[in-house]
Each structure stands twice: as structure tokens, then as C-alpha cells.
XYZ file of C-alpha atoms in Angstrom:
739
model
C 148.591 208.832 69.189
C 146.963 206.869 66.203
C 144.022 204.607 66.678
C 146.249 201.491 66.361
C 148.439 202.879 69.330
C 145.156 203.547 71.396
C 144.057 199.929 71.330
C 144.506 198.210 74.517
C 146.318 195.273 72.972
C 148.581 195.356 69.934
C 150.974 193.443 67.653
C 154.358 194.695 67.140
C 157.125 193.158 64.914
C 160.738 194.092 64.475
C 164.391 193.565 64.973
C 166.176 194.181 68.411
C 168.803 196.942 67.877
C 169.816 197.719 71.324
C 169.299 196.634 75.020
C 169.025 199.687 77.178
C 168.466 198.007 80.550
C 168.149 194.285 81.703
C 167.685 192.805 85.134
C 169.417 189.414 85.168
C 167.515 188.208 88.043
C 164.049 188.308 86.553
C 164.470 189.099 82.951
C 162.953 192.570 82.915
C 164.200 194.429 79.933
C 164.036 197.750 78.124
C 165.265 197.471 74.513
C 164.984 199.353 71.087
C 163.059 197.572 68.320
C 163.392 198.550 64.726
C 159.966 198.122 63.229
C 158.902 198.265 59.455
C 156.158 200.878 60.034
C 157.269 202.894 63.056
C 160.996 202.857 62.806
C 162.808 202.353 66.275
C 160.405 202.224 69.259
C 161.105 201.265 72.981
C 159.847 198.109 74.267
C 159.566 197.244 77.966
C 158.606 193.968 79.759
C 159.862 190.631 80.817
C 162.014 189.495 77.854
C 164.740 187.016 79.284
C 167.571 186.308 77.092
C 166.572 188.597 74.258
C 169.673 189.905 72.262
C 170.350 192.508 69.490
C 169.869 191.127 65.983
C 166.729 188.830 67.172
C 163.418 189.270 65.400
C 160.597 189.619 67.755
C 156.836 189.452 67.421
C 155.192 191.004 70.514
C 151.767 191.232 71.870
C 150.935 193.969 74.375
C 149.828 197.534 74.709
C 151.079 201.114 74.275
C 151.655 203.627 76.958
C 153.333 206.912 77.465
C 155.997 207.661 80.139
C 155.905 211.208 81.258
C 159.709 211.653 80.823
C 160.416 209.156 78.129
C 157.557 209.230 75.960
C 155.800 206.311 74.134
C 156.624 202.757 75.172
C 155.295 199.406 74.084
C 154.741 196.982 77.014
C 155.319 193.595 75.990
C 153.056 190.809 77.456
C 153.712 187.966 75.123
C 156.852 187.378 72.945
C 157.507 185.134 70.007
C 161.190 185.068 68.850
C 162.737 184.119 65.445
C 166.310 183.532 65.042
C 168.115 185.092 62.079
C 168.024 183.276 58.664
C 170.606 183.814 55.971
C 174.227 184.801 56.157
C 173.734 188.498 56.312
C 171.239 188.233 59.311
C 173.395 185.630 61.126
C 176.424 187.869 60.861
C 174.681 190.833 62.064
C 173.281 188.746 65.169
C 176.712 187.429 65.990
C 178.495 190.646 65.434
C 176.115 192.440 67.760
C 177.685 190.655 70.730
C 174.452 188.518 71.284
C 176.535 185.421 71.775
C 179.076 185.698 74.685
C 182.693 185.370 73.384
C 181.802 186.397 69.694
C 182.620 189.935 68.463
C 182.612 191.248 64.807
C 185.884 189.760 63.646
C 185.117 186.257 64.931
C 181.496 186.579 63.625
C 182.802 187.268 60.106
C 185.319 184.255 60.224
C 182.489 181.941 61.460
C 180.047 182.978 58.952
C 182.573 182.905 56.138
C 183.389 179.277 57.002
C 179.996 177.969 57.949
C 177.590 180.063 56.111
C 173.957 179.596 56.938
C 174.831 176.573 59.092
C 176.879 178.798 61.564
C 174.213 178.883 64.451
C 173.884 175.044 64.249
C 177.611 174.514 64.335
C 177.791 176.743 67.411
C 175.071 174.843 69.379
C 175.738 171.298 68.311
C 179.352 171.053 67.029
C 181.629 173.308 69.002
C 184.765 171.301 68.122
C 184.454 172.470 64.476
C 184.730 176.156 65.701
C 188.178 175.156 66.930
C 189.150 174.923 63.160
C 189.229 178.705 62.971
C 192.515 180.242 63.889
C 192.729 181.601 67.373
C 189.804 179.736 68.652
C 190.949 176.943 71.148
C 188.773 173.922 71.808
C 188.113 175.250 75.386
C 186.925 178.630 74.102
C 184.796 177.014 71.397
C 183.084 174.849 74.097
C 182.549 177.927 76.242
C 180.961 179.867 73.425
C 178.704 176.961 72.722
C 177.576 176.551 76.410
C 176.562 180.022 76.571
C 174.781 179.766 73.231
C 172.876 176.664 74.311
C 171.871 178.480 77.628
C 170.409 181.327 75.453
C 168.407 178.633 73.560
C 167.274 177.123 76.577
C 165.934 180.419 77.871
C 164.404 181.124 74.521
C 162.666 177.796 74.426
C 161.381 178.345 77.967
C 160.106 181.891 77.251
C 158.347 180.686 73.979
C 156.685 177.754 75.837
C 155.336 180.097 78.579
C 153.997 182.479 75.967
C 152.415 179.583 73.947
C 150.576 178.584 77.210
C 149.660 182.098 78.171
C 151.697 181.895 81.294
C 153.708 184.817 82.743
C 157.066 185.433 81.256
C 158.288 186.585 84.834
C 158.547 182.846 85.638
C 161.081 182.198 83.000
C 164.239 183.415 84.806
C 163.552 181.540 88.320
C 162.553 178.243 86.276
C 165.776 178.506 84.348
C 167.789 179.166 87.388
C 166.380 175.963 88.941
C 166.403 173.512 85.977
C 168.600 175.214 83.258
C 168.231 173.586 79.775
C 165.963 171.022 81.137
C 163.225 173.499 82.331
C 160.764 172.898 79.462
C 161.208 169.157 79.594
C 160.697 169.323 83.416
C 157.576 171.235 83.121
C 156.203 169.147 80.463
C 156.775 166.187 82.559
C 155.259 167.647 85.500
C 153.425 170.934 85.021
C 152.604 171.216 88.634
C 156.088 172.334 89.139
C 154.719 175.786 88.242
C 152.551 175.750 91.179
C 155.489 176.682 93.434
C 154.312 179.742 95.359
C 157.655 181.598 94.297
C 156.392 181.725 90.946
C 153.158 183.524 91.562
C 151.351 181.569 88.980
C 147.708 180.972 89.771
C 146.815 177.275 90.376
C 143.938 177.511 87.904
C 146.616 178.323 85.054
C 148.836 175.708 86.103
C 145.985 173.118 86.140
C 144.824 174.434 82.693
C 148.263 173.682 81.289
C 148.348 170.245 82.844
C 145.041 169.239 81.294
C 146.295 170.690 77.909
C 149.480 168.524 78.209
C 147.327 165.439 78.791
C 147.352 165.094 82.577
C 144.421 162.831 83.644
C 141.832 164.192 86.072
C 142.733 161.895 88.843
C 146.579 162.005 88.202
C 148.349 161.789 91.592
C 150.473 164.863 90.869
C 147.224 166.884 90.162
C 145.487 165.659 93.151
C 148.452 166.217 95.628
C 149.181 169.563 94.168
C 145.545 170.579 94.553
C 145.557 169.424 98.245
C 148.757 171.394 99.055
C 147.234 174.510 97.220
C 144.092 174.287 99.384
C 146.128 174.256 102.457
C 148.300 177.170 101.286
C 145.253 179.159 100.224
C 143.530 178.653 103.481
C 146.779 179.595 105.303
C 146.537 182.972 103.450
C 143.027 183.315 104.946
C 144.173 182.725 108.344
C 143.918 179.028 109.005
C 146.731 177.034 110.490
C 145.179 173.790 109.468
C 141.982 172.345 107.811
C 139.979 169.525 109.098
C 140.438 166.556 106.976
C 136.786 166.354 105.690
C 136.711 169.950 104.692
C 140.242 169.798 102.887
C 139.060 166.737 100.864
C 135.798 168.302 100.087
C 137.301 171.726 98.999
C 139.987 169.946 96.901
C 137.433 167.681 95.126
C 135.274 170.743 94.253
C 138.445 172.580 92.975
C 139.544 169.893 90.310
C 136.275 168.156 89.936
C 137.194 164.694 91.397
C 136.012 162.476 94.391
C 136.509 159.327 96.135
C 139.659 157.169 96.521
C 142.110 159.277 94.785
C 141.754 162.212 97.248
C 142.503 159.926 100.097
C 145.289 158.333 98.371
C 146.926 161.823 97.381
C 146.594 162.915 101.157
C 148.265 159.819 102.270
C 151.125 160.185 99.890
C 151.663 163.768 101.100
C 151.670 162.612 104.749
C 154.161 159.780 103.896
C 156.525 162.347 102.311
C 156.135 164.665 105.354
C 154.724 167.579 103.537
C 151.460 167.359 105.401
C 150.969 166.442 108.954
C 147.723 164.863 110.040
C 146.683 164.775 113.763
C 143.545 164.404 115.840
C 143.355 167.527 118.067
C 140.822 169.917 119.333
C 138.040 167.508 118.396
C 138.987 167.244 114.614
C 141.300 165.366 112.438
C 143.626 168.205 111.406
C 145.709 168.504 108.271
C 148.730 170.857 108.435
C 151.239 172.010 106.111
C 154.296 170.690 107.727
C 155.937 174.078 108.431
C 152.738 175.473 110.122
C 152.442 172.286 112.246
C 156.042 172.729 113.427
C 155.440 176.461 114.200
C 152.182 175.818 116.205
C 153.895 173.001 118.172
C 156.858 175.066 118.933
C 154.902 178.103 120.081
C 152.903 176.004 122.484
C 155.896 174.147 123.724
C 158.080 177.226 124.499
C 155.325 179.322 125.905
C 154.165 176.367 128.122
C 157.706 176.102 129.301
C 158.066 179.909 129.910
C 154.526 179.930 131.950
C 155.984 177.402 134.457
C 159.053 179.630 135.265
C 158.497 181.841 138.155
C 161.347 184.428 138.879
C 162.427 185.889 142.155
C 161.372 189.440 142.255
C 163.755 192.161 143.641
C 163.520 192.179 147.470
C 162.837 196.101 147.457
C 160.160 195.907 144.558
C 157.873 198.465 146.262
C 160.574 200.943 146.761
C 161.719 200.419 143.248
C 158.169 201.166 141.984
C 158.013 204.177 143.855
C 161.115 205.428 142.393
C 160.076 204.711 138.823
C 156.819 206.608 139.279
C 158.778 209.576 140.697
C 161.229 209.615 137.771
C 158.327 209.312 135.383
C 156.114 211.718 137.206
C 153.026 209.710 137.476
C 151.040 207.460 139.857
C 150.080 204.001 138.731
C 146.598 202.859 138.891
C 146.305 199.497 140.439
C 146.077 197.533 137.198
C 149.271 199.304 135.963
C 151.070 198.457 139.110
C 149.962 194.949 138.723
C 151.510 194.791 135.389
C 154.901 195.991 136.391
C 154.757 193.681 139.395
C 153.995 190.627 137.243
C 156.884 191.550 134.944
C 159.195 191.227 137.847
C 158.130 187.668 138.556
C 157.369 185.841 135.322
C 159.223 185.073 132.284
C 156.328 185.536 129.977
C 153.234 187.832 130.398
C 150.387 189.382 128.479
C 149.552 193.083 128.701
C 146.252 193.958 127.118
C 143.869 196.838 126.834
C 141.953 199.132 124.684
C 142.552 202.752 123.925
C 142.892 205.112 126.848
C 143.559 202.343 129.343
C 147.277 203.085 130.031
C 149.062 200.512 128.102
C 151.740 202.912 127.142
C 152.290 203.908 130.861
C 152.338 200.218 131.970
C 154.814 199.383 129.167
C 157.305 202.173 129.975
C 156.965 201.047 133.656
C 158.017 197.448 132.743
C 160.845 198.761 130.644
C 162.038 200.990 133.441
C 161.914 197.800 135.707
C 163.945 195.847 133.343
C 166.495 198.679 133.087
C 166.851 198.736 136.850
C 167.490 194.926 136.992
C 170.285 195.293 134.257
C 168.353 193.589 131.546
C 169.098 194.505 127.969
C 165.633 194.710 126.462
C 164.764 194.710 122.691
C 161.643 196.477 121.633
C 159.718 195.130 118.550
C 156.373 195.401 116.633
C 154.977 193.760 113.466
C 155.164 196.793 111.329
C 157.401 199.710 110.746
C 154.987 202.382 111.708
C 154.090 200.387 115.110
C 157.659 200.186 115.752
C 158.330 203.834 115.199
C 155.346 204.780 117.507
C 156.802 202.258 120.148
C 160.000 203.899 119.919
C 158.695 207.500 120.272
C 156.557 206.541 123.493
C 159.228 204.483 125.216
C 162.297 206.659 124.353
C 164.241 203.690 123.071
C 164.925 202.264 119.550
C 162.279 199.557 118.381
C 162.514 197.298 115.530
C 160.226 195.389 113.351
C 160.262 191.935 114.306
C 161.728 190.916 110.985
C 164.560 193.371 111.279
C 165.140 192.253 114.882
C 165.482 188.708 113.578
C 167.726 189.798 110.606
C 165.521 188.476 107.746
C 167.042 186.777 104.627
C 165.958 184.610 101.836
C 167.046 181.034 101.717
C 169.061 180.851 98.388
C 168.086 177.103 97.933
C 164.401 177.210 98.979
C 163.615 180.756 97.961
C 161.843 180.956 101.378
C 161.907 183.280 104.343
C 164.688 182.661 106.702
C 166.252 184.449 109.812
C 169.833 184.850 110.855
C 168.716 184.955 114.437
C 167.583 181.463 115.593
C 168.219 178.647 117.964
C 171.967 178.444 116.797
C 172.433 182.165 116.906
C 169.957 183.825 119.355
C 169.379 187.386 120.167
C 171.767 188.831 122.416
C 169.159 190.400 124.864
C 167.716 189.476 128.192
C 164.108 190.508 127.556
C 161.868 191.197 124.477
C 158.834 193.348 124.432
C 156.393 193.002 121.474
C 153.650 195.616 120.848
C 150.650 195.137 118.593
C 150.769 191.438 119.243
C 147.315 190.768 117.601
C 149.199 191.244 114.159
C 151.741 188.466 114.840
C 150.940 185.288 112.956
C 151.914 181.787 114.039
C 154.926 181.510 111.852
C 156.430 184.887 113.063
C 155.802 184.104 116.843
C 157.523 180.781 116.282
C 160.689 182.418 114.843
C 160.819 185.007 117.575
C 160.671 182.260 120.301
C 163.240 180.309 118.433
C 165.607 183.288 118.524
C 165.218 183.908 122.263
C 167.637 182.342 124.763
C 165.997 179.974 127.345
C 166.188 182.564 130.147
C 164.938 185.488 127.945
C 161.863 187.261 129.204
C 158.903 188.092 126.896
C 156.229 190.728 127.281
C 153.299 190.567 124.811
C 151.313 193.777 124.418
C 148.144 194.141 122.601
C 144.614 195.080 122.024
C 142.441 191.727 121.956
C 139.552 193.370 120.107
C 141.707 194.446 117.042
C 141.535 192.393 114.001
C 143.665 189.241 113.885
C 147.059 188.904 111.904
C 146.756 188.807 108.039
C 148.921 185.568 108.236
C 147.807 182.180 109.700
C 146.605 181.843 113.313
C 144.973 184.133 115.966
C 147.886 183.986 118.443
C 147.063 186.650 120.879
C 143.358 185.343 121.128
C 144.335 181.856 121.680
C 146.894 182.890 124.304
C 144.146 184.881 126.292
C 141.489 182.166 125.961
C 143.804 179.408 127.168
C 144.096 181.147 130.573
C 147.612 179.753 130.761
C 149.890 182.777 129.951
C 149.771 185.113 132.908
C 148.662 188.578 132.212
C 146.940 191.708 133.151
C 143.909 193.194 131.308
C 143.787 197.032 131.613
C 140.206 197.971 131.797
C 139.904 201.363 133.438
C 139.478 204.326 130.943
C 141.484 207.251 132.411
C 139.787 210.751 132.803
C 141.811 212.299 129.983
C 140.804 209.623 127.559
C 137.162 209.891 128.619
C 137.150 213.363 127.059
C 137.835 211.727 123.771
C 134.657 210.766 121.722
C 137.100 208.509 119.696
C 138.096 206.483 122.762
C 134.667 206.421 124.310
C 133.037 205.435 120.982
C 135.523 202.724 120.339
C 134.738 201.115 123.704
C 131.064 201.562 123.067
C 131.399 199.858 119.580
C 133.128 197.099 121.265
C 130.324 196.466 123.644
C 127.718 196.608 120.851
C 126.717 200.243 121.498
C 125.793 202.573 118.477
C 127.652 205.919 118.564
C 125.576 208.920 119.329
C 125.670 210.608 115.760
C 123.610 213.594 117.010
C 126.534 214.644 119.509
C 128.719 216.749 117.596
C 131.963 216.195 119.436
C 135.216 217.801 118.540
C 136.845 214.515 117.378
C 134.073 212.202 116.179
C 131.798 213.000 113.099
C 129.372 211.208 110.880
C 128.742 212.748 107.475
C 125.698 211.059 105.947
C 125.835 210.376 102.264
C 123.328 208.307 100.257
C 125.430 206.858 97.389
C 129.027 206.079 96.480
C 129.679 209.107 94.244
C 128.669 211.610 96.879
C 130.693 209.631 99.482
C 133.941 209.784 97.252
C 133.331 213.464 96.403
C 132.872 214.457 100.146
C 136.073 212.615 101.108
C 138.088 214.309 98.424
C 136.708 217.660 99.653
C 137.700 216.794 103.196
C 141.132 215.978 102.154
C 141.769 218.693 99.617
C 140.160 221.617 101.184
C 138.051 221.408 104.485
C 140.484 219.746 106.872
C 143.570 221.503 105.804
C 141.824 224.830 105.840
C 139.415 224.603 108.736
C 141.574 222.349 111.144
C 145.051 222.731 110.097
C 145.339 219.003 109.146
C 147.559 218.602 106.142
C 146.495 215.927 103.553
C 149.642 213.843 104.562
C 148.203 213.551 108.138
C 144.862 212.125 106.731
C 144.425 208.592 105.994
C 141.331 207.438 104.306
C 140.144 203.886 105.110
C 137.514 201.491 103.556
C 136.610 198.098 104.627
C 136.837 196.921 100.986
C 139.190 197.372 97.841
C 136.411 197.101 95.369
C 133.276 198.780 94.594
C 132.656 202.342 93.905
C 133.682 203.647 97.282
C 136.578 201.162 97.838
C 140.041 201.934 98.009
C 140.773 201.694 94.333
C 138.187 204.301 93.378
C 139.137 206.483 96.332
C 142.874 206.329 95.556
C 142.123 207.424 91.847
C 139.984 210.365 92.996
C 142.372 211.403 95.574
C 145.619 211.218 93.456
C 143.794 213.215 90.927
C 142.869 216.043 93.681
C 145.871 215.957 95.717
C 148.749 215.143 93.356
C 147.597 215.674 89.727
C 149.791 215.268 86.660
C 151.825 218.230 85.705
C 154.728 219.092 83.417
C 158.163 218.307 85.003
C 156.542 215.957 87.520
C 157.895 212.441 86.889
C 155.328 209.559 86.530
C 155.232 205.951 85.338
C 152.307 203.736 84.423
C 152.397 200.281 85.772
C 149.487 197.901 85.670
C 146.244 199.639 86.680
C 148.161 202.464 88.484
C 150.103 205.528 87.483
C 152.799 206.205 90.030
C 153.772 209.958 90.335
C 156.360 211.958 92.210
C 154.715 213.049 95.577
C 152.253 210.020 95.707
C 151.620 208.182 98.917
C 152.235 204.549 98.261
C 152.208 201.255 100.272
C 154.494 198.017 100.033
C 152.027 195.194 99.582
C 154.387 192.123 100.143
C 157.403 191.287 102.028
C 160.554 191.827 100.214
C 163.543 190.853 102.170
C 166.108 191.648 99.561
C 165.223 195.385 98.871
C 168.025 197.475 99.971
C 167.398 200.711 101.824
C 169.386 203.464 103.405
C 168.740 206.571 105.620
C 171.030 209.343 104.397
C 170.323 211.216 107.692
C 171.484 208.524 110.099
C 173.697 206.396 107.833
C 171.706 203.372 108.504
C 171.677 200.747 105.748
C 169.825 197.353 105.766
C 167.475 195.075 103.689
C 163.858 194.507 103.830
C 160.764 196.422 103.151
C 157.466 194.861 104.638
C 153.913 194.471 103.829
C 152.061 197.565 104.957
C 154.918 200.050 104.931
C 153.626 203.417 103.779
C 156.006 205.835 102.076
C 156.144 208.824 99.600
C 157.509 208.574 95.971
C 160.399 211.136 95.855
C 161.584 210.481 92.117
C 160.464 208.702 89.075
C 162.995 208.085 86.344
C 164.095 205.484 83.625
C 165.470 203.291 86.398
C 162.153 203.177 88.357
C 160.914 204.994 91.453
C 162.578 205.936 94.627
C 160.371 205.837 97.843
C 160.868 207.288 101.122
C 159.600 205.206 104.058
C 159.942 207.594 106.968
C 163.545 208.530 105.834
C 164.585 205.194 104.634
C 165.135 205.573 100.756
C 164.372 202.553 98.554
C 164.957 202.334 94.830
C 162.370 200.221 92.997
C 163.448 199.112 89.487
C 160.532 198.851 86.951
C 159.984 195.149 87.507
C 159.251 195.624 91.300
C 156.501 198.262 90.909
C 153.921 195.552 91.234
C 154.806 195.517 95.020
C 153.639 199.050 95.386
C 150.073 200.403 95.479
C 148.689 203.931 95.965
C 148.027 204.401 99.548
C 145.785 207.743 99.858
C 143.211 205.213 100.863
C 144.022 201.579 102.256
C 141.718 198.968 103.795
C 141.075 198.797 107.492
C 143.104 195.588 107.651
C 146.110 197.075 106.010
C 145.772 200.066 108.554
C 146.593 197.746 111.557
C 149.551 198.788 113.588
C 149.351 202.383 112.324
C 147.977 205.627 114.004
C 147.227 208.631 112.177
C 146.370 212.274 113.145
C 142.985 212.054 111.136
C 141.092 209.217 109.823
C 138.211 209.167 107.371
C 136.148 205.891 107.126
C 134.403 205.470 103.703
C 131.252 203.294 104.565
C 129.046 202.692 101.268
C 128.429 199.617 99.514
C 130.243 197.287 101.675
C 130.303 193.585 101.211
C 128.284 191.991 104.063
C 131.292 189.853 105.171
C 133.109 192.989 106.063
C 130.281 194.558 108.120
C 131.748 193.365 111.324
C 132.279 194.912 114.723
C 135.985 194.284 114.614
C 136.455 196.110 111.337
C 134.804 199.211 112.655
C 136.524 199.106 116.099
C 140.035 198.799 114.297
C 139.169 201.733 112.041
C 138.013 204.107 114.861
C 141.218 203.212 116.842
C 143.449 204.241 114.041
C 142.703 207.964 114.689
C 144.571 209.997 117.219
C 142.781 213.376 116.905
C 139.823 213.058 114.501
C 137.508 210.406 113.160
C 135.025 211.077 110.367
C 132.756 208.590 108.984
C 131.363 209.355 105.523
C 128.442 207.251 104.135
C 125.724 205.101 105.477
C 124.714 205.158 109.150
C 122.640 202.069 108.498
C 125.818 200.215 107.456
C 127.460 201.532 110.631
C 124.619 200.150 112.771
C 124.990 196.683 111.120
C 128.575 196.758 111.950
C 128.033 197.510 115.627
C 125.477 194.775 115.850
C 127.505 192.073 114.082
C 130.075 190.592 116.513
C 130.274 187.455 114.538
C 134.027 186.493 114.190
C 135.312 184.240 111.445
C 136.720 181.119 113.072
C 140.207 180.284 112.194
C 141.414 176.765 112.473
C 144.193 176.629 115.008
C 144.903 174.287 117.894
C 147.236 176.666 119.954
C 144.997 177.072 122.629
C 144.515 173.373 123.153
C 148.252 172.578 122.959
C 148.802 175.469 125.551
C 146.267 173.804 127.922
C 147.720 170.368 127.351
C 151.340 171.650 127.668
C 150.772 173.086 131.120
C 149.115 169.856 132.370
C 152.143 167.659 131.431
């Protein structure tokens, strides 16, 4: 590769000779470009509407695909229409304009010469002068050409302002030929979450276009951005004073314009303001509705007492005999409570018998003739639930039959108040991971008489999404429940279980006690930490303990820094799945995806199709946190197996995947692994928390190894500080049961 090709960003110019692949939904394109100095080269990237015959100027970078060789990844595109009769003929003859082929292209150029494109765009009736072209056909050709020009203008506008070209297709689908005009009139249209453009870039464009600092559109969009940003950080609402202060700091304004902007949003119903829990709370309308609905439904369910079967004692004896166990008192209490209440909580840490209690509740429901659905927030949690209960379990999203609303582009569910689930009871595991919006959707899909059992560990980290639902349910003391506290004898033999409970009580693990399943390997710096983890995964655990690399999950509290997941993934991929001839790979962004890699889906995608060849199952939806293995890499993208569910990712969707040899502790929630290695070196102080450590330890089934700094471990054990999440669910539940 020449020096020019090795540069990270390059300029390339040439004429499009062929379109090899195009995704009409988002504009991702693979094409051949004839360049003056290099001849034909392959170009990939988001290039909506580009057609053979066009001259392109591209900014981007060179890369090499393992199977398809050198490629130029376009990041900015400048397009020039053909000039002169010869170039215009070649352009039209290539099929670039729908409805025109070689013969008609020759007739058009012969008649209109260099004005041919202008005639097609602005005077289609003149095309009807050509024999064989009706006025209707001429107008159809013109409409298609104008659509192409509209897309071209939009793409050039985005490029000019250094905005992502991936936004072009969704913008054009919404606004058509008026897209550029609409954005120029209101640049804050680009702040729509579905476009994935950072607010800072949108705001910069607006300022460049002359929007005043206190313009109402700017202020209102900034207020909404702050509420959305904080929802992503777990908050259901923001106190009004904090919302106004944060927004003012974000866009550098203060005073009356902020109050006026907030009032306008409230008047339009986009924001709801209410005094509750001692503060003036400002909600996004959707989250306000979700919180109120969850509180209302659960309050109603809490007041509903059911008549247990008259022979409950004998029934419990029969269940215990069939399952070959004898319930401890707390476990028996849990099954008895499920017989008499419409909603209940079942909580406990590792080794306290949650699974046994859960199976008892399920057996009770079966005896009562209730059809029960088992669900969990993640695919792995659902799979584990299915294995322990002996019955199919589903992700909550799949249970509710997820879809995207074609008009709003937002998440929607097929199952709701109008089309509820056809079951009599729902049991949800890993409830700590369920956020406010998902809990609202689940309750909305349950019939009025449907029972609900919520199972979880209250000491796990809260949901990624807004709210801290399980915590608020527990602290309200409104929802009936049983807390399992007894650690059973078999579990007491596990240092993993005992240290997890100890950490939860602020007790430092005894690192001198070399148990069979809990170890600490002290390392003084990040380089040695990473090297040790690689050695453990590559050699020591497979050879000495018979634990394959695929059964080991490396965790870190952080993505960044020298011992974060990014650095660990690079080192582990090199050690466990190095490049070799014949093994397909594809570079995308900062990653190289290679056949055999472990990868994680990092956002919910409700439109991705999957199928399981063994079972014949087919469905839509791959969700944030799902971990799989790359089976194949080719020109069409990559194929990933998620526990037997095969998903084909086209190139433009590779941004939804990340390497998963190492994942953050937060991303590991809901999963369980045979062996867990925790990298603890150079961790931000905000992540040195007891809940993070407890969650990491409880992911391990057979072996937990900490590699790094015992001093950081001690800081985590001592730090029981929990980040407050703004939510009024607890208050609403208490109020609801008093009414």
C-alpha cells in the first residue's frame, strides 16, 4: 500500500461505473469508481441516490477487507452532474434515471443536447415530443429525476455541514424534496432521536444558519434534549430548577427565555410538570404516562386478594413430593402468598432459594389451571429461566411482540390494552433490569385479572433505562412480597456466594483464603493486568481447570482506560481468534469483526430478522446485551449466532455490534457464566461502588477471579453510595393505596 493509501483520511475522485449493492432504507452503497490515477476502485459508505455516470469527490479512508481486498470508506461526498452531451448521454444510458435506457437516452440528447437534464427536471411536457413517450410517462420520468435531485441536494447539504450522511434517507422519507428547506427553516428537526445526530452538531448548524441564541426553537429543543439525555442516565423526571440550570449551561442562555420555552413545551403536551415527592418535577410526556400507569395498575392489583384453594397445605405437600424437596419456611411463605395475591415480589440474593421458590409458584399455578408466561429482560436471562423452570421463557420484548411504529419510528408493542396477552399469570425474573417504560408496557398487556410475580435481587445494579422500579416497589412497602434471606448449606460452601453476601454487607473478602472458586491475583499496573487476563483465558483456565475460553467472561467496570473493555477486547481477540488466511473479517469503525469472534448487540433493533434452523423458529428483534458468535463474514456483511438464532447483519448495521470477549459489568446484568474474570485497574471513582462489585461477583457460577488492585476492591466494598434516580413511583404507589 502506498503512502497515500496509508493516510487515515484521503481524497478520491472519479466516475461511478457500477452499483454493486445498495440498501434503499438507509443509503448504504457499495460501488465501483473509475479514478484517473488508480483505475477502478471499490467504494463503500452511505451514498444515497448515487447512480452510474456521476462524478464523485469523496473524503474518507482506505482499508482492506480480508476477502475483497482494498476498499475506500467514504465519509463525505461531493457530487457533480455530467456536463456536455457525451457525458449526459452516458449518464442517462446507464439507467441512472428510472424509465430511461440507451435508446431513449440517445433520442433525448439528440433533441435537447446539453439542456437535456434541465428539460427532464423542469419541463417534462417537452419530453412528450419524442415519439413513444406519452405525457404520463414523461411526468413519471421527471418525478423520479427530481426525487434523485432532492436526495442529492440533501446529501450535499449534510456533507457541507459535516453531518452524518446516514440521516439523508430518513430525512428524505419524511420530507421528500422539501427536506433541505425544512432543515434550513428549523435545523432542530435534526435533533430527532431516530437520526442519531449529537445535539452539539445540530446546535452548531443552527448557529451557522443564523439562529439566535435565545430562539424559542433552540431553547425548547435543548430542554427536550436535557430530559432525554437524563432519561438515558436513568432519571424518569428532572426537578424544574435542575432542568433549567442544565439547559442554560448547555446553550449559554439564562433568564426568561428558559421559562418561556418550558411553558411552551408544557402547553403542547410534550412535557408534563407536577409537584410530587417534594419537588416540581418535569417529565417527558411518555415517561409521565408510564410512571402514572405503573403506579395505578400495581396499586389496583395490590388491593386484590384472591381466595386460595381450600386444600392448599395438601397441595404444597404434593408439590414438594413431586419436586423431591422440602421447602424452608420463607420458600413456603412465597408459594402461599402467590396463592392469595394478584401481584407479589420474590426477592433474594444468590444461594437463598429463589429458583426453588419460583418453581413452586409455577407448580401451584399449573395445579390451579392457570396458563403462565415466563419472561425476563434479556435473552440470556430468559434462557436460564427456561432451563431452571423446565418451561419456555421469553424476553419481555418478544412476549409483547415488539414492532416499530411506521409513523413515529418509535418502539411499539402488538400486545397492549386492545390486544392483551392470552395468559392468566406472568412471572418476570431479573426485575431489577426492567425500566419504567417496559414495566408500563407489560402491565398494559395484562388482562385485569392476570396475576404477576416479580422476581429479582434488590442489590443488583438498576436498569439501564429510566427508573429504579424494583427498588421503588420494595421501598413503598405496598406490594406484598417475600424476601429470601437464608443462605442454604450447599450455597454456604461457595466462596462466590458467601463473598457476594459479605460484600453486600460491607465486608471485605478474605483474599488470603485460597478457595476453589474465588481468587484474587494482584497486579500493579494495567499492562500486567491485561496480560494476566489474556494468559488466564488462553492457557491457564482451559488447561488447568478445563474451562474453555467460550465459557469465560471478562468484565470491567469501565469501557475506557488501559484495562477497560476496549483494550481487553483487542488483546483477547488477538490471543483467542487471530487473523489467518481463509478466515473472513471486516473492518468497521474501530473494530475488526472476524469469523469466530464473540460479539454483543448494543442497541435494541426490532426489525432484525432471525431464524433458528434447528427448531424452525423465525421472528424479529435482537436486543441490547445479546451475546453471540460470528459464524460468517462476506460481502453482504456478517452472520451471527445468538444461541442458535441466526442473524444476518448487512454492512450498514455493523455499528450495532461490539466485541464481547470483555464487557462492562452493567452490560453483564441478567447473564450467568461458568467463569468470570474482573479487571480492576485504573477505574473511574464513580464506578468504584459496592453494587458494581456485587453484580460482577454474582455473574459467576463456578469461578470468580479478580485481577488487579486489592486497594480498589476495598474502595468498592466500602462505597455503598447509590446514585439517586429521579422517579416518583414510590410516592405514587403509597398515594394510590390510600385513595
